[in-house]
PDB file of C-alpha atoms and ligand atoms in Angstrom:
ATOM      1  CA  UNK A  15       0.008   0.023  -0.059  1.00  0.00           C
ATOM      2  CA  UNK A  16       1.093   3.351  -1.091  1.00  0.00           C
ATOM      3  CA  UNK A  17       0.160   6.530   1.077  1.00  0.00           C
ATOM      4  CA  UNK A  18       0.046   9.930  -0.302  1.00  0.00           C
ATOM      5  CA  UNK A  19      -1.091  13.291   1.292  1.00  0.00           C
ATOM      6  CA  UNK A  20      -3.467  15.214  -0.861  1.00  0.00           C
ATOM      7  CA  UNK A  21      -4.678  18.891  -0.272  1.00  0.00           C
ATOM      8  CA  UNK A  22      -7.828  20.622  -1.681  1.00  0.00           C
ATOM      9  CA  UNK A  23      -7.648  24.211  -2.466  1.00  0.00           C
ATOM     10  CA  UNK A  24     -10.024  26.704  -4.181  1.00  0.00           C
ATOM     11  CA  UNK A  25     -12.547  29.476  -3.628  1.00  0.00           C
ATOM     12  CA  UNK A  26     -15.163  28.971  -0.787  1.00  0.00           C
ATOM     13  CA  UNK A  27     -18.516  27.248  -2.121  1.00  0.00           C
ATOM     14  CA  UNK A  28     -16.860  25.683  -5.366  1.00  0.00           C
ATOM     15  CA  UNK A  29     -17.585  22.326  -3.712  1.00  0.00           C
ATOM     16  CA  UNK A  30     -14.410  21.190  -2.438  1.00  0.00           C
ATOM     17  CA  UNK A  31     -15.789  19.451   0.721  1.00  0.00           C
ATOM     18  CA  UNK A  32     -18.548  18.005  -1.211  1.00  0.00           C
ATOM     19  CA  UNK A  33     -16.162  16.413  -3.870  1.00  0.00           C
ATOM     20  CA  UNK A  34     -14.301  14.980  -0.681  1.00  0.00           C
ATOM     21  CA  UNK A  35     -17.419  13.541   0.651  1.00  0.00           C
ATOM     22  CA  UNK A  36     -18.520  11.961  -2.612  1.00  0.00           C
ATOM     23  CA  UNK A  37     -15.152  10.386  -2.814  1.00  0.00           C
ATOM     24  CA  UNK A  38     -15.068   9.142   0.633  1.00  0.00           C
ATOM     25  CA  UNK A  39     -18.656   8.493   1.622  1.00  0.00           C
ATOM     26  CA  UNK A  40     -20.313   8.517  -1.734  1.00  0.00           C
ATOM     27  CA  UNK A  41     -22.938  10.782  -0.454  1.00  0.00           C
ATOM     28  CA  UNK A  42     -24.011  14.473  -1.065  1.00  0.00           C
ATOM     29  CA  UNK A  43     -25.443  16.946   1.126  1.00  0.00           C
ATOM     30  CA  UNK A  44     -27.321  20.156  -0.243  1.00  0.00           C
ATOM     31  CA  UNK A  45     -26.813  22.093   2.788  1.00  0.00           C
ATOM     32  CA  UNK A  46     -23.348  21.150   3.938  1.00  0.00           C
ATOM     33  CA  UNK A  47     -21.896  23.700   6.596  1.00  0.00           C
ATOM     34  CA  UNK A  48     -18.827  25.576   5.316  1.00  0.00           C
ATOM     35  CA  UNK A  49     -15.535  24.238   6.353  1.00  0.00           C
ATOM     36  CA  UNK A  50     -13.948  25.711   9.327  1.00  0.00           C
ATOM     37  CA  UNK A  51      -9.992  25.797   9.052  1.00  0.00           C
ATOM     38  CA  UNK A  52      -9.537  22.454   7.599  1.00  0.00           C
ATOM     39  CA  UNK A  53     -11.100  18.955   7.793  1.00  0.00           C
ATOM     40  CA  UNK A  54      -8.945  15.569   7.442  1.00  0.00           C
ATOM     41  CA  UNK A  55     -10.415  12.324   5.879  1.00  0.00           C
ATOM     42  CA  UNK A  56      -8.948   9.402   4.382  1.00  0.00           C
ATOM     43  CA  UNK A  57      -9.859   6.996   1.525  1.00  0.00           C
ATOM     44  CA  UNK A  58      -8.094   4.230  -0.385  1.00  0.00           C
ATOM     45  CA  UNK A  59      -8.474   3.097  -4.071  1.00  0.00           C
ATOM     46  CA  UNK A  60      -7.128   0.200  -5.988  1.00  0.00           C
ATOM     47  CA  UNK A  61      -5.359   1.001  -9.346  1.00  0.00           C
ATOM     48  CA  UNK A  62      -6.530  -0.871 -12.412  1.00  0.00           C
ATOM     49  CA  UNK A  63      -2.966  -1.927 -13.482  1.00  0.00           C
ATOM     50  CA  UNK A  64      -2.254  -4.265 -10.628  1.00  0.00           C
ATOM     51  CA  UNK A  65      -3.453  -4.651  -7.007  1.00  0.00           C
ATOM     52  CA  UNK A  66      -1.734  -1.681  -5.635  1.00  0.00           C
ATOM     53  CA  UNK A  67      -3.850   0.062  -3.076  1.00  0.00           C
ATOM     54  CA  UNK A  68      -3.251   3.893  -2.910  1.00  0.00           C
ATOM     55  CA  UNK A  69      -4.412   5.429   0.364  1.00  0.00           C
ATOM     56  CA  UNK A  70      -5.058   9.182   0.196  1.00  0.00           C
ATOM     57  CA  UNK A  71      -4.605  11.374   3.450  1.00  0.00           C
ATOM     58  CA  UNK A  72      -6.923  14.337   2.414  1.00  0.00           C
ATOM     59  CA  UNK A  73      -6.783  17.671   3.838  1.00  0.00           C
ATOM     60  CA  UNK A  74      -9.984  19.834   2.855  1.00  0.00           C
ATOM     61  CA  UNK A  75      -9.117  23.413   3.412  1.00  0.00           C
ATOM     62  CA  UNK A  76     -11.608  26.369   3.975  1.00  0.00           C
ATOM     63  CA  UNK A  77     -11.503  28.773   0.925  1.00  0.00           C
ATOM     64  CA  UNK A  78     -12.164  31.874   2.777  1.00  0.00           C
ATOM     65  CA  UNK A  79      -9.902  34.834   2.787  1.00  0.00           C
ATOM     66  CA  UNK A  80      -9.362  34.705   6.543  1.00  0.00           C
ATOM     67  CA  UNK A  81      -7.976  31.210   6.475  1.00  0.00           C
ATOM     68  CA  UNK A  82      -5.665  31.824   3.499  1.00  0.00           C
ATOM     69  CA  UNK A  83      -2.448  31.958   5.844  1.00  0.00           C
ATOM     70  CA  UNK A  84      -3.106  28.340   7.061  1.00  0.00           C
ATOM     71  CA  UNK A  85      -2.879  26.893   3.609  1.00  0.00           C
ATOM     72  CA  UNK A  86       0.625  26.501   3.414  1.00  0.00           C
ATOM     73  CA  UNK A  87       0.604  24.088   6.313  1.00  0.00           C
ATOM     74  CA  UNK A  88      -1.645  21.812   4.369  1.00  0.00           C
ATOM     75  CA  UNK A  89       0.208  21.939   0.977  1.00  0.00           C
ATOM     76  CA  UNK A  90       3.843  22.046   2.242  1.00  0.00           C
ATOM     77  CA  UNK A  91       3.952  18.352   2.507  1.00  0.00           C
ATOM     78  CA  UNK A  92       1.379  17.416  -0.023  1.00  0.00           C
ATOM     79  CA  UNK A  93       1.966  14.924  -2.761  1.00  0.00           C
ATOM     80  CA  UNK A  94      -0.848  16.045  -4.782  1.00  0.00           C
ATOM     81  CA  UNK A  95      -3.190  19.091  -4.922  1.00  0.00           C
ATOM     82  CA  UNK A  96      -6.825  19.171  -6.267  1.00  0.00           C
ATOM     83  CA  UNK A  97      -7.432  22.845  -7.206  1.00  0.00           C
ATOM     84  CA  UNK A  98     -11.324  23.155  -7.792  1.00  0.00           C
ATOM     85  CA  UNK A  99     -13.362  25.878  -9.235  1.00  0.00           C
ATOM     86  CA  UNK A 100     -17.046  26.110 -10.180  1.00  0.00           C
ATOM     87  CA  UNK A 101     -17.885  26.039 -13.907  1.00  0.00           C
ATOM     88  CA  UNK A 102     -20.888  28.225 -13.261  1.00  0.00           C
ATOM     89  CA  UNK A 103     -18.695  31.189 -11.712  1.00  0.00           C
ATOM     90  CA  UNK A 104     -15.727  32.300 -13.848  1.00  0.00           C
ATOM     91  CA  UNK A 105     -14.091  34.343 -10.826  1.00  0.00           C
ATOM     92  CA  UNK A 106     -13.705  30.921  -9.135  1.00  0.00           C
ATOM     93  CA  UNK A 107     -11.514  30.032 -12.390  1.00  0.00           C
ATOM     94  CA  UNK A 108      -9.074  32.938 -11.364  1.00  0.00           C
ATOM     95  CA  UNK A 109      -8.971  32.068  -7.881  1.00  0.00           C
ATOM     96  CA  UNK A 110      -7.927  28.317  -8.907  1.00  0.00           C
ATOM     97  CA  UNK A 111      -5.268  29.926 -11.295  1.00  0.00           C
ATOM     98  CA  UNK A 112      -3.746  31.927  -8.407  1.00  0.00           C
ATOM     99  CA  UNK A 113      -3.694  28.666  -6.166  1.00  0.00           C
ATOM    100  CA  UNK A 114      -1.782  26.948  -9.088  1.00  0.00           C
ATOM    101  CA  UNK A 115       0.678  29.857  -9.130  1.00  0.00           C
ATOM    102  CA  UNK A 116       1.092  29.694  -5.241  1.00  0.00           C
ATOM    103  CA  UNK A 117       1.619  25.834  -5.367  1.00  0.00           C
ATOM    104  CA  UNK A 118       4.366  26.410  -8.149  1.00  0.00           C
ATOM    105  CA  UNK A 119       6.164  28.898  -6.230  1.00  0.00           C
ATOM    106  CA  UNK A 120       5.944  27.603  -2.701  1.00  0.00           C
ATOM    107  CA  UNK A 121       6.089  23.867  -3.140  1.00  0.00           C
ATOM    108  CA  UNK A 122       9.677  22.713  -3.695  1.00  0.00           C
ATOM    109  CA  UNK A 123       8.720  19.096  -4.735  1.00  0.00           C
ATOM    110  CA  UNK A 124       8.718  19.335  -8.486  1.00  0.00           C
ATOM    111  CA  UNK A 125       6.895  15.787  -8.490  1.00  0.00           C
ATOM    112  CA  UNK A 126       3.692  17.330  -6.923  1.00  0.00           C
ATOM    113  CA  UNK A 127       0.748  16.375  -8.721  1.00  0.00           C
ATOM    114  CA  UNK A 128      -1.735  19.019  -9.492  1.00  0.00           C
ATOM    115  CA  UNK A 129      -5.342  18.343 -10.718  1.00  0.00           C
ATOM    116  CA  UNK A 130      -7.653  21.288 -11.882  1.00  0.00           C
ATOM    117  CA  UNK A 131     -11.044  20.275 -11.198  1.00  0.00           C
ATOM    118  CA  UNK A 132     -14.206  22.362 -12.585  1.00  0.00           C
ATOM    119  CA  UNK A 133     -17.304  21.209 -10.460  1.00  0.00           C
ATOM    120  CA  UNK A 134     -21.066  21.551 -10.648  1.00  0.00           C
ATOM    121  CA  UNK A 135     -21.232  19.940 -14.141  1.00  0.00           C
ATOM    122  CA  UNK A 136     -24.660  18.777 -13.204  1.00  0.00           C
ATOM    123  CA  UNK A 137     -25.957  22.507 -13.311  1.00  0.00           C
ATOM    124  CA  UNK A 138     -24.917  22.722 -16.866  1.00  0.00           C
ATOM    125  CA  UNK A 139     -26.438  19.740 -17.984  1.00  0.00           C
ATOM    126  CA  UNK A 140     -29.768  20.843 -16.916  1.00  0.00           C
ATOM    127  CA  UNK A 141     -29.313  24.275 -18.453  1.00  0.00           C
ATOM    128  CA  UNK A 142     -26.270  24.943 -20.580  1.00  0.00           C
ATOM    129  CA  UNK A 143     -26.865  28.751 -19.998  1.00  0.00           C
ATOM    130  CA  UNK A 144     -25.556  28.410 -16.678  1.00  0.00           C
ATOM    131  CA  UNK A 145     -21.896  27.533 -17.723  1.00  0.00           C
ATOM    132  CA  UNK A 146     -19.422  30.422 -17.423  1.00  0.00           C
ATOM    133  CA  UNK A 147     -16.212  28.590 -17.969  1.00  0.00           C
ATOM    134  CA  UNK A 148     -15.676  26.905 -21.320  1.00  0.00           C
ATOM    135  CA  UNK A 149     -14.137  23.368 -20.892  1.00  0.00           C
ATOM    136  CA  UNK A 150     -11.758  24.106 -23.932  1.00  0.00           C
ATOM    137  CA  UNK A 151     -10.391  27.238 -21.948  1.00  0.00           C
ATOM    138  CA  UNK A 152      -9.831  25.555 -18.926  1.00  0.00           C
ATOM    139  CA  UNK A 153      -8.319  22.473 -20.585  1.00  0.00           C
ATOM    140  CA  UNK A 154      -5.932  24.693 -22.526  1.00  0.00           C
ATOM    141  CA  UNK A 155      -4.690  26.295 -19.190  1.00  0.00           C
ATOM    142  CA  UNK A 156      -4.289  22.825 -17.592  1.00  0.00           C
ATOM    143  CA  UNK A 157      -2.389  21.688 -20.705  1.00  0.00           C
ATOM    144  CA  UNK A 158       0.014  24.836 -20.670  1.00  0.00           C
ATOM    145  CA  UNK A 159       0.402  24.173 -16.739  1.00  0.00           C
ATOM    146  CA  UNK A 160       1.043  20.523 -16.992  1.00  0.00           C
ATOM    147  CA  UNK A 161      -1.929  19.629 -14.706  1.00  0.00           C
ATOM    148  CA  UNK A 162      -4.340  16.940 -14.796  1.00  0.00           C
ATOM    149  CA  UNK A 163      -7.908  18.278 -15.677  1.00  0.00           C
ATOM    150  CA  UNK A 164     -11.675  17.118 -15.051  1.00  0.00           C
ATOM    151  CA  UNK A 165     -15.051  18.423 -14.986  1.00  0.00           C
ATOM    152  CA  UNK A 166     -17.112  16.791 -12.311  1.00  0.00           C
ATOM    153  CA  UNK A 167     -20.198  16.686 -10.311  1.00  0.00           C
ATOM    154  CA  UNK A 168     -20.063  16.036  -6.473  1.00  0.00           C
ATOM    155  CA  UNK A 169     -23.893  16.104  -6.515  1.00  0.00           C
ATOM    156  CA  UNK A 170     -24.334  13.414  -8.967  1.00  0.00           C
ATOM    157  CA  UNK A 171     -20.891  11.820  -8.623  1.00  0.00           C
ATOM    158  CA  UNK A 172     -19.916  11.990 -12.252  1.00  0.00           C
ATOM    159  CA  UNK A 173     -16.124  11.695 -12.619  1.00  0.00           C
ATOM    160  CA  UNK A 174     -15.296  12.113  -9.159  1.00  0.00           C
ATOM    161  CA  UNK A 175     -13.537   8.622  -8.755  1.00  0.00           C
ATOM    162  CA  UNK A 176     -11.811   9.430 -11.865  1.00  0.00           C
ATOM    163  CA  UNK A 177      -9.978  12.205 -10.468  1.00  0.00           C
ATOM    164  CA  UNK A 178      -8.790  10.359  -7.819  1.00  0.00           C
ATOM    165  CA  UNK A 179      -7.617   7.422  -9.878  1.00  0.00           C
ATOM    166  CA  UNK A 180      -5.754   9.689 -12.199  1.00  0.00           C
ATOM    167  CA  UNK A 181      -4.067  11.238  -9.382  1.00  0.00           C
ATOM    168  CA  UNK A 182      -3.273   7.851  -7.966  1.00  0.00           C
ATOM    169  CA  UNK A 183      -1.888   6.563 -11.439  1.00  0.00           C
ATOM    170  CA  UNK A 184       0.242   9.753 -11.650  1.00  0.00           C
ATOM    171  CA  UNK A 185       1.708   9.408  -8.384  1.00  0.00           C
ATOM    172  CA  UNK A 186       2.242   5.593  -8.729  1.00  0.00           C
ATOM    173  CA  UNK A 187       4.184   6.099 -11.999  1.00  0.00           C
ATOM    174  CA  UNK A 188       6.665   8.289 -10.417  1.00  0.00           C
TER     175      UNK A 188
HETATM  176  P1  GDP B  16     -16.492  24.271  -0.322  1.00  0.00           P
HETATM  177  O1  GDP B  16     -16.794  25.464   0.255  1.00  0.00           O
HETATM  178  O2  GDP B  16     -15.635  24.589  -1.515  1.00  0.00           O
HETATM  179  O3  GDP B  16     -16.085  22.995   0.472  1.00  0.00           O
HETATM  180  O4  GDP B  16     -18.097  23.904  -1.020  1.00  0.00           O
HETATM  181  P2  GDP B  16     -19.300  23.001  -0.395  1.00  0.00           P
HETATM  182  O5  GDP B  16     -18.762  21.528  -0.626  1.00  0.00           O
HETATM  183  O6  GDP B  16     -19.315  23.312   0.965  1.00  0.00           O
HETATM  184  O7  GDP B  16     -20.349  23.223  -1.270  1.00  0.00           O
HETATM  185  C1  GDP B  16     -20.911  24.641  -1.522  1.00  0.00           C
HETATM  186  C2  GDP B  16     -22.380  24.596  -2.032  1.00  0.00           C
HETATM  187  O8  GDP B  16     -22.318  24.042  -3.345  1.00  0.00           O
HETATM  188  C3  GDP B  16     -23.223  23.549  -1.245  1.00  0.00           C
HETATM  189  O9  GDP B  16     -24.499  24.214  -1.174  1.00  0.00           O
HETATM  190  C4  GDP B  16     -23.154  22.449  -2.037  1.00  0.00           C
HETATM  191  O10 GDP B  16     -24.595  21.801  -1.809  1.00  0.00           O
HETATM  192  C5  GDP B  16     -23.188  22.833  -3.535  1.00  0.00           C
HETATM  193  N1  GDP B  16     -22.450  22.015  -4.426  1.00  0.00           N
HETATM  194  C6  GDP B  16     -21.048  21.333  -4.082  1.00  0.00           C
HETATM  195  N2  GDP B  16     -20.963  20.571  -5.200  1.00  0.00           N
HETATM  196  C7  GDP B  16     -21.797  20.554  -6.075  1.00  0.00           C
HETATM  197  C8  GDP B  16     -22.312  19.973  -7.278  1.00  0.00           C
HETATM  198  O11 GDP B  16     -21.484  19.058  -7.854  1.00  0.00           O
HETATM  199  N3  GDP B  16     -23.470  20.375  -7.888  1.00  0.00           N
HETATM  200  C9  GDP B  16     -24.302  21.314  -7.308  1.00  0.00           C
HETATM  201  N4  GDP B  16     -25.521  21.612  -8.117  1.00  0.00           N
HETATM  202  N5  GDP B  16     -23.975  21.888  -6.152  1.00  0.00           N
HETATM  203  C10 GDP B  16     -22.904  21.522  -5.748  1.00  0.00           C
HETATM  204 MG1   MG B  17     -15.634  23.176   2.515  1.00  0.00          MG
END
């Protein structure tokens, strides 16, 4: 079994905690209370290639400005970072991009795996007018920066496991 530390970063209410709860508990709560400081959870997955089990130790941080100074404590020793934005809120992509910058400047480990995740895909499937970040723009940014990239829905669970599997495979291949 391999163990890795993963941190979630991103603007508040983009759905960081919801993604973690979908992954860890396979559940979704419309009225999730916002995270205070940070929350710790863990979950293991099995890779497709062989029987390797990857255990993620997950730090779900609060997105609010007043907790921003705490973030380095959580990303400093991280092996992977999941940087989340809300595809219905373009401001949240700018915020995600500033987190990516910060990670690239402050985390010494050049093997840090960063995954950009656009959440709330379900809202745009019901009503495409709600989308405010085009998938092609986000994908292009992710490619330029060498990031993994997914659009997901914590609400329906779509692609959530794929995110962690893909991060696990990247970490494993190092
Ligand atoms: P955090 O502040 O980034 O941890 O965001 P939360 O996980 O607390 O979610 C903020 C709000 O967005 C909550 O009301 C959630 O129910 C809602 N939310 C989170 N993920 C999704 C999603 O995939 N689809 C929809 N429709 N709402 C979501
Ligand atoms: Mg939260």
